[in-house]
PDB file of C-alpha atoms in Angstrom:
ATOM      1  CA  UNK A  17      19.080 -21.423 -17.748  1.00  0.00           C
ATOM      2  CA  UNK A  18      17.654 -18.960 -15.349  1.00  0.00           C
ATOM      3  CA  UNK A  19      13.980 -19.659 -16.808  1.00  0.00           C
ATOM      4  CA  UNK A  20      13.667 -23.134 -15.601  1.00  0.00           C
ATOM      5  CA  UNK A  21      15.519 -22.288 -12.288  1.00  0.00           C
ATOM      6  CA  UNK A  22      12.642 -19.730 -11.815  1.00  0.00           C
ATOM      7  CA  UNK A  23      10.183 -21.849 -12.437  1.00  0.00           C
ATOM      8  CA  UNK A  24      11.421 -24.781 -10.320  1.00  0.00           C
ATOM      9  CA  UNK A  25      11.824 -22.102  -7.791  1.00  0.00           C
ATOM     10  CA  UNK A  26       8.197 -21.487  -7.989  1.00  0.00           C
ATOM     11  CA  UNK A  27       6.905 -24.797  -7.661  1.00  0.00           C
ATOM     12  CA  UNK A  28       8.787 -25.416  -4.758  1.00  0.00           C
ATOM     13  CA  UNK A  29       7.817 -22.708  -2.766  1.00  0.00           C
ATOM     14  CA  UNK A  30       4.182 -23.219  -4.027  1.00  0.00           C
ATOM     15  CA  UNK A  31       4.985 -27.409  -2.854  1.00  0.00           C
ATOM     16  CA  UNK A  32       6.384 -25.787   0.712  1.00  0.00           C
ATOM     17  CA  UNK A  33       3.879 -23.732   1.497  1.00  0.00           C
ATOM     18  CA  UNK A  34       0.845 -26.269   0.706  1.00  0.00           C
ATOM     19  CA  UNK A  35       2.731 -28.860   2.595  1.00  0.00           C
ATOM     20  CA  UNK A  36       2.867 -26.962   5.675  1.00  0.00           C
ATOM     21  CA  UNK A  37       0.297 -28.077   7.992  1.00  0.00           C
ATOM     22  CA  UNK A  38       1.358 -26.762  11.893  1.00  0.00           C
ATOM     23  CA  UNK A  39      -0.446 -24.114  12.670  1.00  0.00           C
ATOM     24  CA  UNK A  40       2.174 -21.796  14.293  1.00  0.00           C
ATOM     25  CA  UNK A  41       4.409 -22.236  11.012  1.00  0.00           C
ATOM     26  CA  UNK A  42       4.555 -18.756   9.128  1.00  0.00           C
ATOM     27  CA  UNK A  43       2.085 -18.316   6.704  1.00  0.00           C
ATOM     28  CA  UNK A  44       3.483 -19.455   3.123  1.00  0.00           C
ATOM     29  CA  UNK A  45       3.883 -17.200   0.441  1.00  0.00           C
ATOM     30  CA  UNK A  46       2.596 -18.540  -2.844  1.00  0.00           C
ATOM     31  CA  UNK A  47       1.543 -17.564  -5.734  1.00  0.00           C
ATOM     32  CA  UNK A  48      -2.134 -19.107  -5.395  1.00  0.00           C
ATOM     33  CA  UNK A  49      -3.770 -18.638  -8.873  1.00  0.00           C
ATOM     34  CA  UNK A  50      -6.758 -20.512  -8.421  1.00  0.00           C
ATOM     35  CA  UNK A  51      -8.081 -18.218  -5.781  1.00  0.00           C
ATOM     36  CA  UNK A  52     -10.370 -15.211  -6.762  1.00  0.00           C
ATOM     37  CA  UNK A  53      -7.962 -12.299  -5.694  1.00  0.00           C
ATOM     38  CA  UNK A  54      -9.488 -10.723  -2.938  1.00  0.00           C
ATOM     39  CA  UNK A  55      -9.135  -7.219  -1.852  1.00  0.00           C
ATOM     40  CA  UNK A  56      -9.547  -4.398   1.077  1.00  0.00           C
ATOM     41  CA  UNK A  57     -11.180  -5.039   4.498  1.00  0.00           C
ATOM     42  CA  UNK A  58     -11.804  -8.819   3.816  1.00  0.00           C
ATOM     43  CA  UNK A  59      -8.114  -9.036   3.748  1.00  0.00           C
ATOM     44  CA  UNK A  60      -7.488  -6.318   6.161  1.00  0.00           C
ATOM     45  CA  UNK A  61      -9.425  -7.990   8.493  1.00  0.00           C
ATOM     46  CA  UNK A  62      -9.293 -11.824   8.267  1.00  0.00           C
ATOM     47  CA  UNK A  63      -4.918 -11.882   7.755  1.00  0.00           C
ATOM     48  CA  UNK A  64      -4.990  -9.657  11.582  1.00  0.00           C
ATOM     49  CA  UNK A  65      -3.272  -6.496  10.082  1.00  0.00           C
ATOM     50  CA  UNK A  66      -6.269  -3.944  10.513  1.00  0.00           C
ATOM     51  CA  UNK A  67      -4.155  -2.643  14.140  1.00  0.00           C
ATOM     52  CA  UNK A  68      -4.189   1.134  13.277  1.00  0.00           C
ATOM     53  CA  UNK A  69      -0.896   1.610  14.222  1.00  0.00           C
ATOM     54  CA  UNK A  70       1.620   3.151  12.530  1.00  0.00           C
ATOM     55  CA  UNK A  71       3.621   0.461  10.235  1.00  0.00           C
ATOM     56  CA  UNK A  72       8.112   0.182  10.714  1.00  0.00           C
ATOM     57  CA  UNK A  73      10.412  -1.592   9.170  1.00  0.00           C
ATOM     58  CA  UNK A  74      13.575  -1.459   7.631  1.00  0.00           C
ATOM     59  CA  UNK A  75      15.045  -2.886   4.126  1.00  0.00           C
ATOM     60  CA  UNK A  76      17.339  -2.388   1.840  1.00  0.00           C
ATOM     61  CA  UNK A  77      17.149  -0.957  -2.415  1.00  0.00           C
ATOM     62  CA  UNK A  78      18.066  -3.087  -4.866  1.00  0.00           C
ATOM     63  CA  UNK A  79      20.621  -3.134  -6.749  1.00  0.00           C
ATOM     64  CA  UNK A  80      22.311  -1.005  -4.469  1.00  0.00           C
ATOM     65  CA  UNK A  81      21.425  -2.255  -0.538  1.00  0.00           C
ATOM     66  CA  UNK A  82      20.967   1.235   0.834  1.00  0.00           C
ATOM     67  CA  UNK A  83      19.116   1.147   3.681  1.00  0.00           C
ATOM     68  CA  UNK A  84      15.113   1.955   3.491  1.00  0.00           C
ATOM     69  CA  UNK A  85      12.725   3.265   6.114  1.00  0.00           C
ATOM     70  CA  UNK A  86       9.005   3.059   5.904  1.00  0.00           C
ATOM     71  CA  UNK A  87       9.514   5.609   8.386  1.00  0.00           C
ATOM     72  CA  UNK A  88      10.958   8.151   5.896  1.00  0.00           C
ATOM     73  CA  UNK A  89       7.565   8.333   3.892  1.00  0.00           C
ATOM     74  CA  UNK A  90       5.515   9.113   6.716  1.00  0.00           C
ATOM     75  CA  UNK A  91       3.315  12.256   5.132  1.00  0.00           C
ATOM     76  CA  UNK A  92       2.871  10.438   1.583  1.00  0.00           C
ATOM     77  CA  UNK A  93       0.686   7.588   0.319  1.00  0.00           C
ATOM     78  CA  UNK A  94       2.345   4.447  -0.316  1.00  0.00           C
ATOM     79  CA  UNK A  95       1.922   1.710  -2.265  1.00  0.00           C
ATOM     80  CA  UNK A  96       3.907  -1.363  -0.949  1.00  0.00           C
ATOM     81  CA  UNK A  97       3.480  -4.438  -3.158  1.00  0.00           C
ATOM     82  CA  UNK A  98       4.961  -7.761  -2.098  1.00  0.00           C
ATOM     83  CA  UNK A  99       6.163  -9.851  -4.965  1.00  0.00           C
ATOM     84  CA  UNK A 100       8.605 -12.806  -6.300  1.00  0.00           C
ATOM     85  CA  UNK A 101      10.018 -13.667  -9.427  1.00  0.00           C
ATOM     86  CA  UNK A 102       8.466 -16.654  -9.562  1.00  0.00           C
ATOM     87  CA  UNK A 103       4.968 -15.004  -9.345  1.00  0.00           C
ATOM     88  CA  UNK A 104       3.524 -14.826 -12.807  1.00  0.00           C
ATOM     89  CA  UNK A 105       0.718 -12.030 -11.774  1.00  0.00           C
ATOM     90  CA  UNK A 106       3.212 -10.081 -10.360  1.00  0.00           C
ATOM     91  CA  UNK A 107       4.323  -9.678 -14.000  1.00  0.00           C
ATOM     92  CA  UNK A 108       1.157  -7.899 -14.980  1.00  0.00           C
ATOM     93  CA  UNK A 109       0.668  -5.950 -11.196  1.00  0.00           C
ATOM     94  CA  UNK A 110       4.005  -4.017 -10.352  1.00  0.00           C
ATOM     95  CA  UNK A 111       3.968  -2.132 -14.003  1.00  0.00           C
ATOM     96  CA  UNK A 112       0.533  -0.627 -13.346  1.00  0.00           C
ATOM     97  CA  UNK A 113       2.146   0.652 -10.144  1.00  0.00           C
ATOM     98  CA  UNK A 114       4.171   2.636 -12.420  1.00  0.00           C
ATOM     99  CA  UNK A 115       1.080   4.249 -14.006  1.00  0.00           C
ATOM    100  CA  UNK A 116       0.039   4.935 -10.726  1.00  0.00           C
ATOM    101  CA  UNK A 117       2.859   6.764  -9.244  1.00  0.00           C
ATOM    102  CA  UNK A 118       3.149   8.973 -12.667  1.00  0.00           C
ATOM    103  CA  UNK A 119      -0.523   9.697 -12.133  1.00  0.00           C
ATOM    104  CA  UNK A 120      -0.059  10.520  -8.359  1.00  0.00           C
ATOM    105  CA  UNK A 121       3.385  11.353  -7.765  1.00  0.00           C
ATOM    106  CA  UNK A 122       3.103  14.770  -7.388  1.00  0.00           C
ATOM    107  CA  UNK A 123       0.830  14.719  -4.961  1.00  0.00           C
ATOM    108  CA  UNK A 124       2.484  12.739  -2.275  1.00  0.00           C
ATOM    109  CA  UNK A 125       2.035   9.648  -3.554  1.00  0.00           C
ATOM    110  CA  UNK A 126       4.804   6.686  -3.931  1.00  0.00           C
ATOM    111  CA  UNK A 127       5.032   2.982  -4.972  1.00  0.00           C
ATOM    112  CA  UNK A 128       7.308   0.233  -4.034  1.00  0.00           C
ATOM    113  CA  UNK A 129       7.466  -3.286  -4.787  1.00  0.00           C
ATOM    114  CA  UNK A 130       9.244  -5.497  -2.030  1.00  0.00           C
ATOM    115  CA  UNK A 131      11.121  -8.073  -3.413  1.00  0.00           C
ATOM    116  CA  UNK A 132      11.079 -11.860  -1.208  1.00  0.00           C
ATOM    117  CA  UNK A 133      13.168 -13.952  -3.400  1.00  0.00           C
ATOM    118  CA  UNK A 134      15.757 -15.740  -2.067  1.00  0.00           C
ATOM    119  CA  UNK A 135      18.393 -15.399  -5.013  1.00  0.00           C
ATOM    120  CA  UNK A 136      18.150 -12.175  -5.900  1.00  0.00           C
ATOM    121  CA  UNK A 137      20.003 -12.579  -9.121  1.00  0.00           C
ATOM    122  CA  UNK A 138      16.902 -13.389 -10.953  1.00  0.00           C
ATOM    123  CA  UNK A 139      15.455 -10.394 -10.319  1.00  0.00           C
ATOM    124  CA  UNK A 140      17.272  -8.240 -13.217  1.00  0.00           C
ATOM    125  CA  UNK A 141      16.082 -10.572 -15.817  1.00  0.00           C
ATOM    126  CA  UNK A 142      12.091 -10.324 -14.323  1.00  0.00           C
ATOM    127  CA  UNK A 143      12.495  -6.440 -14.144  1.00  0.00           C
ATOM    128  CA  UNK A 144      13.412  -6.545 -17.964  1.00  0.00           C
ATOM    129  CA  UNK A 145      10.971  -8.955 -18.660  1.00  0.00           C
ATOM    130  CA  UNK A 146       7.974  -7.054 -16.860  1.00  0.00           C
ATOM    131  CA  UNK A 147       8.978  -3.033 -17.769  1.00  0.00           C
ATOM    132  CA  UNK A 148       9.261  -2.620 -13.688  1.00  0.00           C
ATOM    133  CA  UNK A 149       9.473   1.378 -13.373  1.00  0.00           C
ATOM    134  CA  UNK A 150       8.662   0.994  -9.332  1.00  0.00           C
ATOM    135  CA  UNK A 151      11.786   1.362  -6.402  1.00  0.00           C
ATOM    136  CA  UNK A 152      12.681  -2.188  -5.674  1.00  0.00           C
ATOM    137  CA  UNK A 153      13.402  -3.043  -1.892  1.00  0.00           C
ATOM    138  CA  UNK A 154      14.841  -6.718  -0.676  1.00  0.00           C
ATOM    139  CA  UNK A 155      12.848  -8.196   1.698  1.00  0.00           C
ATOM    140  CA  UNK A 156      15.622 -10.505   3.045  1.00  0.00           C
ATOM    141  CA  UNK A 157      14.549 -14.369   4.487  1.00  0.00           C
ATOM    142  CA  UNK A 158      11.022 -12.711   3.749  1.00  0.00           C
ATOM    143  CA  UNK A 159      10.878 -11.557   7.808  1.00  0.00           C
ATOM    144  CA  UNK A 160       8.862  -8.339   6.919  1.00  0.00           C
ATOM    145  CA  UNK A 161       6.160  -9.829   4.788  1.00  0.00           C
ATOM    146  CA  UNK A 162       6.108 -13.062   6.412  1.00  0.00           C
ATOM    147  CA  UNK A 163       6.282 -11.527  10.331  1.00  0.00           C
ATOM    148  CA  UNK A 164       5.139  -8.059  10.373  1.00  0.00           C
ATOM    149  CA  UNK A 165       2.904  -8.158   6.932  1.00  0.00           C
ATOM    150  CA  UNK A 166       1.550 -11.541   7.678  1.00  0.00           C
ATOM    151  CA  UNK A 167       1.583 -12.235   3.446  1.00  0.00           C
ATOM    152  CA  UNK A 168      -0.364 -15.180   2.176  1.00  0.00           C
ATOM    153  CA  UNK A 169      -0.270 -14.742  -1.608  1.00  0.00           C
ATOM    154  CA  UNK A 170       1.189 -13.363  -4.192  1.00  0.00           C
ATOM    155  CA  UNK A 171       1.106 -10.794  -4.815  1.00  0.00           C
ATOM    156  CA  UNK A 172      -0.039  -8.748  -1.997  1.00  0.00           C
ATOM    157  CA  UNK A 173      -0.239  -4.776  -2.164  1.00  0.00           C
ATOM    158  CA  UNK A 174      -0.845  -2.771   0.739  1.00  0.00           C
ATOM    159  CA  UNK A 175      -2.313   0.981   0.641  1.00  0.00           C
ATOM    160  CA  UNK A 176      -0.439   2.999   3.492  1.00  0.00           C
ATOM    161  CA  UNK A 177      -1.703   6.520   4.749  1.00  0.00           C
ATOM    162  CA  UNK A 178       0.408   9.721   5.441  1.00  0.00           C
ATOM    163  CA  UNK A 179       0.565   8.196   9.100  1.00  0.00           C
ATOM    164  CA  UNK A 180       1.963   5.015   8.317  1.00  0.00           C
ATOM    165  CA  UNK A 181      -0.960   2.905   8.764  1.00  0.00           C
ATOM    166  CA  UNK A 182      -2.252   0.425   6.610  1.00  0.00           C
ATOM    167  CA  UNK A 183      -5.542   1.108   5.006  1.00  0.00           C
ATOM    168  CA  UNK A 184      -6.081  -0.882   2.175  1.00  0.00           C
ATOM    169  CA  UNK A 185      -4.699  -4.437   1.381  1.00  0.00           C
ATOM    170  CA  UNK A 186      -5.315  -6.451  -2.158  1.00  0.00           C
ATOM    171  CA  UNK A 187      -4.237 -10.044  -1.722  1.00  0.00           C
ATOM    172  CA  UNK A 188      -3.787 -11.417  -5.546  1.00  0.00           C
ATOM    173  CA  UNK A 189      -4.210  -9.567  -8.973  1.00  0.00           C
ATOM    174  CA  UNK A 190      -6.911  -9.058 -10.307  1.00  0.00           C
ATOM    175  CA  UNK A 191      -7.042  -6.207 -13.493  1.00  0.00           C
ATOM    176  CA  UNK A 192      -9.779  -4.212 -12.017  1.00  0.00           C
ATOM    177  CA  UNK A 193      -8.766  -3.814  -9.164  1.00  0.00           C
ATOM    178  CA  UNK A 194      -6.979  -0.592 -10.815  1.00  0.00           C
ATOM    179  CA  UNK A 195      -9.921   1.450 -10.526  1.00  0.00           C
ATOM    180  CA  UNK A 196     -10.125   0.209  -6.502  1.00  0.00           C
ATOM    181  CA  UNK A 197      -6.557   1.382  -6.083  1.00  0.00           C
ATOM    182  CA  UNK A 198      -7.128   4.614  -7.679  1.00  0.00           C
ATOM    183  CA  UNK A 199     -10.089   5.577  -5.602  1.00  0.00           C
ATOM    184  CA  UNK A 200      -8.844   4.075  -2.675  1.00  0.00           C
ATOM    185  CA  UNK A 201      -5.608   6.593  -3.506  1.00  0.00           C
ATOM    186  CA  UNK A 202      -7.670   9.606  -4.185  1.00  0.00           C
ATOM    187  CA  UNK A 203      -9.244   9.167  -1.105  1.00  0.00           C
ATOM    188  CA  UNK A 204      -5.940   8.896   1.183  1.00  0.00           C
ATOM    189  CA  UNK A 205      -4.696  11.811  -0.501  1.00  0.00           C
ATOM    190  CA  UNK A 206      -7.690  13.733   0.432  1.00  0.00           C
ATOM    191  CA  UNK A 207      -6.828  13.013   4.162  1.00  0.00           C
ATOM    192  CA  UNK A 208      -4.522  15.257   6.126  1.00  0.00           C
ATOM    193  CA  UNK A 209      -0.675  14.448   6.996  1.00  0.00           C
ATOM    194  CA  UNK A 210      -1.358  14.639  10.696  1.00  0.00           C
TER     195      UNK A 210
END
C-alpha cells in the first residue's frame, strides 16, 4: 500500500510545484527528471546561495529526533543532500554518499541526507529499498531547504567547507558527477579549518 501512496505523493508535489505561478511563492521542490542535472557555480550562482557566509540551521535525526546543528561540524567537510521519498534519483544519489564518507571519513569529511517528506513513515521502507548508509536528518514543513537552501529539484547536494560555507551545489543526479564531488572534496579538505 505504501508504494502507490509514494507515488501519488510524488505526482502531487511534482502537480504543486508546476502549478505555482506567483512569483514570491517558495520555490517547489520536485523531482524534475527531464532537466539535465546541473551542477556547481551555475547553481551556486543563479538559485542566490553563493553569500559566503557561514551556513545555520537546526534539525532533528531520524528515527530518533535528536536535535542537529550544522553548527557542530564546523572544521569538517560536509555533504548535505536534500532528498524525498518520492524522488526516484535520490534512490541512486544518497548510497554513493556512503562510498564517499568511507573514502573520506577519516579525514574530516561527513555526509548527510536531509529528509523533506511530509509523512515520514515512508522513509524506512525507501532506506531499505535504496541501502541508505548516510545520517538521516528531518527537514520538517521543508523550511530549511525551501527558506534558507532555496531547493528547486531533487535532489540537491550541497558541498560545505570547514567554515560552514557553501561551496559547491549539484542540483539533480547525474552519475558522473561522482568524480566532481570527489575532486571538489579533495580540494576542501586541502583547505585549512580556520
Amino acid at each position: 500500500m505504501r508504494r502507490p501512496f509514494l507515488l501519488s505523493l510524488g505526482a502531487l508535489a511534482f502537480a504543486l510545484g508546476c502549478a505555482s505561478s506567483s512569483p514570491s511563492s517558495l520555490p517547489p521542490l520536485t523531482d524534475r527528471t527531464g532537466e539535465a542535472p546541473r551542477s556547481s557555480s551555475s547553481a551556486l550562482q543563479s538559485s542566490g546561495r553563493g553569500t559566503g557566509q557561514p551556513l545555520s540551521f537546526q534539525v532533528k535525526h531520524y528515527p530518533d529526533n535528536t536535535p542537529y546543528d550544522l553548527k557542530s561540524d564546523r572544521g569538517q567537510v560536509v555533504l548535505l543532500d536534500v532528498w524525498a521519498t518520492w524522488c526516484e534519483p535520490c534512490k541512486d544519489a544518497l548510497p554513493m554518499y556512503a562510498q564517499l564518507q568511507k573514502e573520506y571519513g577519516k579525514r574530516g569529511f561527513k555526509a548527510y541526507a536531509l529528509n523533506v517528506d511530509e509523512d515520514v513513515r515512508a522513509i524506512p521502507t525507501f532506506l531499505e529499498e535504496a541501502k541508505v548508509e548516510v545520517p538521516i536528518l528531518l527537514d520538517a514543513n521543508a523550511l530549511v531547504s525551501e527558506r534558507l537552501l532555496k531547493v528547486r529539484l531533487m535532489p540537491t547536494t550541497f558541498l560545505i567547507d570547514r567554515k560552514g560555507v557553501i561551496r559547491h551545489v549539484h542540483e539533480g543526479f547525474a552519475e558522473e558527477f561522482l568524480q566532481q564531488f570527489q575532486t571538489e572534496i579533495e580540494q576542501l579538505l586541502a583547505e585549512p579549518a580556520s
